[in-house]
Tab-separated table of C-alpha atoms and ligand atoms in Angstrom:
chain	number	residue	atom	x	y	z
B	482	MET	CA	161.183	145.837	103.965
B	483	SER	CA	162.182	145.177	100.383
B	484	LYS	CA	165.370	146.605	99.081
B	485	LYS	CA	165.736	150.030	97.267
B	486	ARG	CA	166.197	149.871	93.491
B	487	ILE	CA	168.870	151.046	91.557
B	488	PHE	CA	169.281	151.230	87.596
B	489	SER	CA	172.007	152.393	85.525
B	490	GLY	CA	173.357	151.468	81.983
B	491	ALA	CA	176.303	152.391	79.399
B	492	GLN	CA	176.378	152.872	75.972
B	493	PRO	CA	177.944	149.846	73.876
B	494	THR	CA	179.866	152.786	71.540
B	495	GLY	CA	183.435	151.623	71.742
B	496	ARG	CA	186.051	150.516	74.258
B	497	LEU	CA	185.095	151.537	77.985
B	498	HIS	CA	187.850	153.604	80.006
B	499	LEU	CA	189.008	154.082	83.128
B	500	GLY	CA	186.311	157.044	83.710
B	501	ASN	CA	183.560	154.539	83.040
B	502	TYR	CA	184.725	152.414	85.250
B	503	LEU	CA	185.672	154.555	88.253
B	504	GLY	CA	182.673	156.848	87.622
B	505	ALA	CA	180.026	154.165	87.072
B	506	LEU	CA	180.944	150.326	87.222
B	507	LYS	CA	182.650	150.058	90.148
B	508	ASN	CA	179.959	151.695	92.221
B	509	TRP	CA	177.157	149.600	90.769
B	510	VAL	CA	179.525	146.317	91.847
B	511	GLU	CA	179.674	147.851	95.103
B	512	LEU	CA	176.078	148.872	95.420
B	513	GLN	CA	174.414	145.462	94.138
B	514	ASP	CA	174.564	143.635	97.294
B	515	GLU	CA	172.704	146.582	98.927
B	516	TYR	CA	170.050	147.295	96.306
B	517	ASP	CA	167.989	145.351	93.861
B	518	SER	CA	169.918	145.863	90.844
B	519	ILE	CA	169.265	146.379	87.195
B	520	PHE	CA	171.979	147.188	84.701
B	521	CYS	CA	171.016	147.860	81.222
B	522	ILE	CA	173.236	147.828	77.884
B	523	VAL	CA	171.729	150.855	76.107
B	524	ASN	CA	172.073	149.928	72.494
B	525	LEU	CA	169.082	152.100	71.149
B	526	HIS	CA	170.864	154.897	72.707
B	527	ALA	CA	173.804	154.174	70.549
B	528	LEU	CA	171.738	155.067	67.286
B	529	THR	CA	171.559	158.474	68.527
B	530	LEU	CA	174.993	158.714	66.485
B	531	PRO	CA	176.210	156.981	63.132
B	532	GLN	CA	177.132	153.477	64.071
B	533	ASP	CA	178.313	150.560	61.957
B	534	PRO	CA	176.002	147.855	62.309
B	535	LYS	CA	178.440	144.940	62.408
B	536	THR	CA	180.693	146.913	65.006
B	537	LEU	CA	177.550	147.789	67.396
B	538	ARG	CA	176.351	144.101	67.274
B	539	LYS	CA	179.962	143.204	68.383
B	540	SER	CA	180.381	146.088	71.161
B	541	THR	CA	177.046	145.153	72.532
B	542	LEU	CA	178.047	141.566	73.592
B	543	ASP	CA	181.554	142.916	74.525
B	544	LEU	CA	179.959	145.174	77.171
B	545	ALA	CA	177.847	142.350	78.667
B	546	ARG	CA	181.316	140.584	78.997
B	547	VAL	CA	182.659	144.153	80.746
B	548	TYR	CA	179.781	144.018	83.166
B	549	LEU	CA	180.295	140.657	84.216
B	550	ALA	CA	184.300	140.980	84.255
B	551	ALA	CA	183.636	144.231	86.366
B	552	GLY	CA	181.991	141.809	88.872
B	553	ILE	CA	178.311	142.456	88.336
B	554	ASP	CA	176.807	139.387	89.614
B	555	PRO	CA	173.891	137.970	87.385
B	556	SER	CA	172.518	135.994	90.469
B	557	LYS	CA	172.155	139.202	92.401
B	558	ALA	CA	171.797	141.883	89.595
B	559	VAL	CA	169.721	141.947	86.348
B	560	ILE	CA	171.711	142.295	83.172
B	561	PHE	CA	169.855	142.956	80.089
B	562	LEU	CA	169.863	144.651	76.614
B	563	GLN	CA	167.313	147.796	76.140
B	564	SER	CA	166.328	146.730	72.723
B	565	ASP	CA	165.105	143.134	74.333
B	566	VAL	CA	162.400	145.083	76.196
B	567	PRO	CA	159.957	147.040	73.727
B	568	ALA	CA	158.533	149.168	76.716
B	569	HIS	CA	161.613	151.372	76.712
B	570	ALA	CA	160.680	152.518	73.357
B	571	GLU	CA	156.715	152.919	74.007
B	572	LEU	CA	157.172	154.610	77.111
B	573	THR	CA	159.658	157.200	75.338
B	574	TRP	CA	156.770	158.001	72.965
B	575	VAL	CA	154.453	158.944	75.954
B	576	LEU	CA	157.291	160.986	77.678
B	577	LEU	CA	158.347	162.771	74.378
B	578	CYS	CA	154.529	164.101	74.603
B	579	THR	CA	155.236	165.185	78.366
B	580	ALA	CA	158.694	166.878	77.582
B	581	ARG	CA	159.126	170.419	76.302
B	582	MET	CA	161.409	171.582	73.840
B	583	GLY	CA	162.716	174.507	75.812
B	584	GLU	CA	164.166	171.697	78.277
B	585	LEU	CA	165.641	169.467	76.040
B	586	GLU	CA	167.275	172.169	74.164
B	587	ARG	CA	169.167	173.120	77.733
B	588	MET	CA	170.878	169.861	77.717
B	589	THR	CA	174.681	170.680	77.580
B	590	GLN	CA	175.448	167.164	76.329
B	591	PHE	CA	173.085	167.615	73.192
B	592	LYS	CA	174.833	171.050	72.873
B	593	ASP	CA	178.264	169.365	73.032
B	594	LYS	CA	177.451	166.514	70.773
B	595	ALA	CA	175.635	168.512	68.166
B	596	LYS	CA	178.894	170.294	67.836
B	597	GLY	CA	177.074	173.856	67.496
B	598	ASN	CA	175.228	172.538	64.679
B	599	THR	CA	171.762	171.934	65.919
B	600	GLU	CA	170.082	171.989	62.560
B	601	ARG	CA	171.795	169.216	61.362
B	602	ALA	CA	171.886	167.124	64.662
B	603	GLY	CA	169.673	164.014	64.625
B	604	VAL	CA	166.126	164.234	66.312
B	605	GLY	CA	167.478	161.200	68.220
B	606	LEU	CA	170.165	162.795	69.601
B	607	PHE	CA	167.956	165.688	70.655
B	608	SER	CA	165.542	163.435	72.327
B	609	TYR	CA	168.020	160.758	73.894
B	610	PRO	CA	167.315	161.857	77.441
B	611	VAL	CA	163.544	161.396	77.188
B	612	LEU	CA	164.687	157.557	76.337
B	613	MET	CA	166.991	157.677	79.347
B	614	ALA	CA	164.205	158.906	81.656
B	615	SER	CA	161.995	156.028	80.260
B	616	ASP	CA	164.671	153.247	81.077
B	617	ILE	CA	164.907	154.701	84.627
B	618	LEU	CA	161.147	155.378	85.377
B	619	LEU	CA	159.905	152.113	83.968
B	620	TYR	CA	161.674	150.232	86.818
B	621	GLN	CA	160.538	152.596	89.947
B	622	THR	CA	163.972	153.326	90.294
B	623	ASN	CA	165.183	154.906	93.707
B	624	LEU	CA	168.648	155.481	92.789
B	625	VAL	CA	170.734	155.872	89.661
B	626	PRO	CA	174.691	155.677	89.969
B	627	VAL	CA	176.221	157.715	87.168
B	628	GLY	CA	179.067	159.944	86.660
B	629	HIS	CA	178.882	163.850	86.665
B	630	ASP	CA	177.977	164.287	83.302
B	631	GLN	CA	174.471	162.491	83.704
B	632	LYS	CA	173.348	164.957	86.229
B	633	GLN	CA	171.504	167.201	84.156
B	634	HIS	CA	169.724	163.996	82.509
B	635	LEU	CA	168.739	162.682	85.866
B	636	GLU	CA	167.277	166.236	86.764
B	637	LEU	CA	165.131	166.048	83.615
B	638	THR	CA	163.995	162.509	84.491
B	639	ARG	CA	162.614	163.850	87.837
B	640	ASP	CA	160.772	166.776	86.144
B	641	LEU	CA	159.150	164.483	83.474
B	642	ALA	CA	158.338	161.849	86.213
B	643	GLU	CA	156.732	164.930	88.632
B	644	ARG	CA	155.085	166.567	85.729
B	645	PHE	CA	153.369	162.935	84.598
B	646	ASN	CA	152.540	162.368	88.515
B	647	ARG	CA	150.954	165.561	88.913
B	648	ASP	CA	148.520	165.378	85.735
B	649	PHE	CA	147.790	161.933	85.660
B	650	GLY	CA	148.208	160.437	89.244
B	651	GLU	CA	151.101	158.742	91.101
B	652	THR	CA	152.728	156.553	88.593
B	653	PHE	CA	156.454	156.745	88.650
B	654	THR	CA	159.013	156.729	91.603
B	655	ILE	CA	160.952	159.952	91.598
B	656	PRO	CA	164.551	158.785	91.166
B	657	GLU	CA	167.618	160.304	93.319
B	658	VAL	CA	170.997	160.557	91.686
B	659	PHE	CA	174.113	158.810	93.061
B	660	ILE	CA	177.428	160.414	92.105
B	661	PRO	CA	180.421	159.316	93.910
B	662	LYS	CA	182.506	161.576	95.964
B	663	ALA	CA	185.716	160.578	93.902
B	664	GLY	CA	185.864	159.683	90.416
B	665	ALA	CA	182.663	161.211	89.063
B	666	ARG	CA	184.417	163.256	86.494
B	667	ILE	CA	187.799	161.369	85.392
B	668	ARG	CA	189.696	164.033	83.135
B	669	SER	CA	191.605	163.364	79.803
B	670	LEU	CA	195.193	162.666	80.486
B	671	GLN	CA	196.018	164.785	77.413
B	672	ASP	CA	193.627	167.797	78.502
B	673	PRO	CA	192.154	168.073	82.131
B	674	ALA	CA	189.832	170.390	80.964
B	675	LYS	CA	187.971	167.795	79.339
B	676	LYS	CA	186.404	164.220	80.583
B	677	MET	CA	187.957	161.201	79.920
B	678	SER	CA	185.883	159.967	76.883
B	679	LYS	CA	185.509	157.146	74.398
B	680	SER	CA	184.879	159.706	71.793
B	681	ASP	CA	187.983	161.527	72.239
B	682	GLU	CA	190.098	161.578	68.746
B	683	ASN	CA	193.271	161.583	71.018
B	684	GLU	CA	193.497	157.963	72.251
B	685	ALA	CA	196.435	158.956	74.671
B	686	GLY	CA	193.794	160.914	76.797
B	687	ALA	CA	191.985	157.649	77.900
B	688	ILE	CA	193.057	154.272	79.531
B	689	PHE	CA	191.027	151.576	78.123
B	690	LEU	CA	190.062	148.754	79.930
B	691	ASP	CA	191.636	146.302	77.538
B	692	ASP	CA	194.970	148.462	77.517
B	693	GLY	CA	197.996	146.380	77.956
B	694	ALA	CA	200.414	146.976	80.691
B	695	ASP	CA	202.793	148.970	78.474
B	696	ALA	CA	200.136	151.059	76.765
B	697	ILE	CA	198.939	151.844	80.221
B	698	ALA	CA	202.513	153.060	81.615
B	699	LYS	CA	203.044	155.052	78.291
B	700	LYS	CA	199.955	157.014	78.720
B	701	ILE	CA	200.458	157.793	82.114
B	702	LYS	CA	204.044	158.674	81.461
B	703	ARG	CA	203.034	160.759	78.639
B	704	ALA	CA	200.118	162.465	81.156
B	705	VAL	CA	200.111	166.402	80.994
B	706	THR	CA	200.774	167.646	84.565
B	707	ASP	CA	200.697	171.082	86.089
B	708	SER	CA	203.380	173.792	87.224
B	709	GLY	CA	204.675	173.221	90.619
B	710	THR	CA	206.096	169.901	92.004
B	711	GLU	CA	203.966	169.136	95.126
B	712	ILE	CA	201.853	166.105	94.569
B	713	SER	CA	198.178	167.189	96.480
B	714	PHE	CA	194.711	167.349	95.806
B	715	ASP	CA	194.629	170.900	95.099
B	716	GLU	CA	191.354	171.700	92.555
B	717	SER	CA	193.556	174.429	91.051
B	718	ARG	CA	196.107	171.982	89.615
B	719	PRO	CA	193.764	169.795	87.680
B	720	ALA	CA	196.123	167.343	86.103
B	721	ILE	CA	197.744	166.373	89.318
B	722	HIS	CA	194.359	166.330	91.053
B	723	ASN	CA	193.103	163.760	88.558
B	724	LEU	CA	196.005	161.495	88.388
B	725	LEU	CA	196.053	161.394	92.276
B	726	THR	CA	192.299	160.825	92.267
B	727	ILE	CA	192.761	157.683	89.930
B	728	TYR	CA	195.879	156.593	92.255
B	729	GLN	CA	193.216	156.986	95.279
B	730	LEU	CA	190.667	154.942	93.886
B	731	VAL	CA	192.599	152.240	92.347
B	732	THR	CA	194.591	151.517	95.905
B	733	GLY	CA	191.673	152.283	98.096
B	734	LYS	CA	193.885	154.572	100.122
B	735	SER	CA	192.577	157.646	101.997
B	736	GLU	CA	193.572	161.080	100.626
B	737	GLN	CA	195.878	161.437	103.672
B	738	GLU	CA	197.669	158.573	102.739
B	739	CYS	CA	197.952	159.072	99.183
B	740	VAL	CA	199.596	162.546	100.062
B	741	ASP	CA	201.765	161.141	102.486
B	742	ASN	CA	202.797	158.499	100.204
B	743	PHE	CA	204.364	160.880	97.631
B	744	ALA	CA	205.403	163.598	100.102
B	745	GLY	CA	208.986	164.809	98.786
B	746	LYS	CA	208.868	162.578	95.373
B	747	GLY	CA	208.913	163.833	91.913
B	748	TYR	CA	206.357	163.685	89.133
B	749	GLY	CA	208.669	160.667	87.640
B	750	GLN	CA	208.369	158.352	90.422
B	751	PHE	CA	204.814	159.311	91.352
B	752	LYS	CA	203.668	158.268	87.632
B	753	ALA	CA	205.514	154.977	87.916
B	754	GLU	CA	203.869	154.207	90.992
B	755	LEU	CA	200.543	155.281	89.626
B	756	ALA	CA	200.960	153.182	86.448
B	757	ASP	CA	201.838	149.929	88.273
B	758	ALA	CA	198.822	150.578	90.619
B	759	VAL	CA	196.476	151.068	87.407
B	760	ILE	CA	198.016	147.795	85.863
B	761	GLU	CA	197.319	145.894	89.179
B	762	TYR	CA	194.190	146.986	89.273
B	763	LEU	CA	192.845	146.171	85.957
B	764	ARG	CA	194.835	142.738	86.004
B	765	PRO	CA	191.696	140.830	87.647
B	766	PHE	CA	189.192	142.254	85.128
B	767	GLN	CA	191.437	141.813	82.250
B	768	GLU	CA	192.083	137.848	82.946
B	769	GLN	CA	188.195	137.517	83.726
B	770	ILE	CA	187.003	139.072	80.422
B	771	ALA	CA	188.073	136.098	78.315
B	772	SER	CA	186.065	133.774	80.377
B	773	PHE	CA	182.507	134.128	79.540
B	774	ASP	CA	181.703	132.265	76.291
B	775	ASP	CA	179.116	133.359	74.092
B	776	ALA	CA	176.320	130.821	75.061
B	777	SER	CA	176.626	131.816	78.873
B	778	VAL	CA	176.404	135.713	78.001
B	779	ALA	CA	173.407	134.953	75.807
B	780	LYS	CA	171.952	132.879	78.530
B	781	ILE	CA	172.246	135.707	81.178
B	782	LEU	CA	170.919	138.442	78.718
B	783	GLN	CA	167.932	136.379	77.927
B	784	ASP	CA	166.990	135.725	81.513
B	785	GLY	CA	167.698	139.453	82.343
B	786	ALA	CA	165.525	140.376	79.592
B	787	GLU	CA	162.591	138.319	80.868
B	788	LYS	CA	162.852	139.577	84.278
B	789	ALA	CA	163.083	143.294	82.974
B	790	ARG	CA	160.148	142.904	80.792
B	791	SER	CA	157.936	141.577	83.428
B	792	ILE	CA	158.671	144.806	85.670
B	793	ALA	CA	158.737	147.236	82.600
B	794	SER	CA	155.348	145.984	81.154
B	795	GLU	CA	153.645	146.601	84.597
B	796	THR	CA	154.881	150.140	84.676
B	797	LEU	CA	153.885	150.772	80.978
B	798	ALA	CA	150.198	149.482	81.497
B	799	ASP	CA	149.615	151.474	84.531
B	800	ALA	CA	151.026	154.679	82.486
B	801	TYR	CA	148.714	153.687	79.534
B	802	ALA	CA	145.718	153.195	81.739
B	803	LYS	CA	146.075	156.589	83.459
B	804	LEU	CA	146.544	158.250	80.213
B	805	GLY	CA	143.377	156.404	78.610
B	806	ILE	CA	144.853	154.304	76.121
B	807	VAL	CA	142.738	151.246	75.654
B	808	THR	CA	145.005	148.040	75.582
A	1480	LIG	P1	182.054	158.906	76.767
A	1480	LIG	O1	181.952	160.228	76.750
A	1480	LIG	O2	183.414	158.353	76.947
A	1480	LIG	O3	181.574	158.313	75.223
A	1480	LIG	P2	179.424	158.267	77.529
A	1480	LIG	O4	179.083	159.073	79.220
A	1480	LIG	O5	178.787	158.735	76.693
A	1480	LIG	O6	181.179	158.098	77.584
A	1480	LIG	P3	178.623	155.471	78.736
A	1480	LIG	O7	179.444	154.467	78.294
A	1480	LIG	O8	177.258	155.356	78.562
A	1480	LIG	O9	179.109	156.879	77.772
A	1480	LIG	O10	178.902	156.197	80.094
A	1480	LIG	C1	178.733	155.166	81.159
A	1480	LIG	C2	178.934	155.581	82.789
A	1480	LIG	O11	180.245	156.188	82.834
A	1480	LIG	C3	178.037	157.084	82.666
A	1480	LIG	O12	177.356	156.763	83.940
A	1480	LIG	C4	178.988	158.040	82.682
A	1480	LIG	O13	178.383	159.141	83.629
A	1480	LIG	C5	180.073	157.509	83.283
A	1480	LIG	N1	181.260	158.340	82.684
A	1480	LIG	C6	181.650	158.546	81.325
A	1480	LIG	N2	182.988	159.220	81.332
A	1480	LIG	C7	183.146	159.492	82.516
A	1480	LIG	C8	184.586	160.150	83.100
A	1480	LIG	N3	185.158	160.751	82.245
A	1480	LIG	N4	184.624	159.980	84.448
A	1480	LIG	C9	183.735	159.665	85.120
A	1480	LIG	N5	182.364	158.829	84.894
A	1480	LIG	C10	182.321	158.682	83.491
A	1481	LIG	N1	172.888	158.443	78.925
A	1481	LIG	C1	173.899	157.522	79.618
A	1481	LIG	C2	173.488	156.085	79.573
A	1481	LIG	C3	172.328	155.797	80.190
A	1481	LIG	C4	171.922	155.597	81.207
A	1481	LIG	C5	170.506	155.336	81.189
A	1481	LIG	C6	172.870	155.864	82.529
A	1481	LIG	C7	171.250	155.601	79.184
A	1481	LIG	N2	170.077	155.276	80.070
A	1481	LIG	C8	169.686	155.134	82.463
A	1481	LIG	C9	171.605	155.610	83.728
A	1481	LIG	C10	170.405	155.339	83.692
A	1481	LIG	C11	175.045	158.104	78.945
A	1481	LIG	O1	175.327	158.348	77.808
A	1481	LIG	N3	176.433	157.801	79.601
């Protein structure tokens, strides 16, 4: 039996944070042995909001290094740039003709990113989930490991695939979403009502993967807490729940072990232990990241693009044939 396929991606927009790592990357690394894995750097998605060209170029290659330093193994998984495979943009046109205005208008991320002013929002930002659907469907993906914020986009992807298959015949595999039990929604250290985010103006809310030990310790020390003193997984105390979840994920301990570890201890000691654990957890990643030189990264992306193109072009050709597009 051939392995099932996973596909996922991240945008090369700014520095990655612990939320991206614990909600997505960590799971990609854990799943790559069991699944036929494809990981994309979605640089065309980045164009949905204004980008400085120089910065975008640099962030794109930096993100490839992040994938590698996190433990994605190019001998097991395909790593490639979205822009290297033209089929993504081509299938997007087809699926834009399948999607409905109403279903895109319902996307909460569009409403958030448009900041209430949909008249002025870019059409790219509006149609971005359709590009994401193309990414996934081109590879006949079975499973998509993502954080909680992408759940709605996955539902749309399934709807578009089902509609196309119904109207034109079996073409796309219907993908399932994979959302981790813990870590799917790491919250801002400054405001637990919000997710930890690259685009948060308040940098103190996020631990970036390249933050040094001092910065990590300082951010955790300043992290907001809830009233009360107990350190437990209590959903009604989201700040402590979030910090304890981070502790659990970076130490690999069970919930019970985490709770037992902090029984009778105060917030001060908890934060100090958490900071040490996060610093230790990120250390191997931070040591690795400098070790990938430009030439080897370029080669990995080139090999990845070749493999990706061969899979994607087959799906696109099938979709075109079903639609009566002469090629
Ligand atoms: P941001 O909001 O920080 O800009 P993003 O979701 O727009 O992040 P990506 O870098 O493309 O940007 O996201 C990569 C992955 O990280 C996605 O699977 C996303 O669901 C996940 N992710 C992002 N933020 C969090 C978070 N706070 N907790 C858990 N997972 C997250
Ligand atoms: N929309 C996602 C990034 C993304 C993605 C994908 C994730 C683009 N294409 C395909 C999984 C599968 C985001 O902004 N985090």
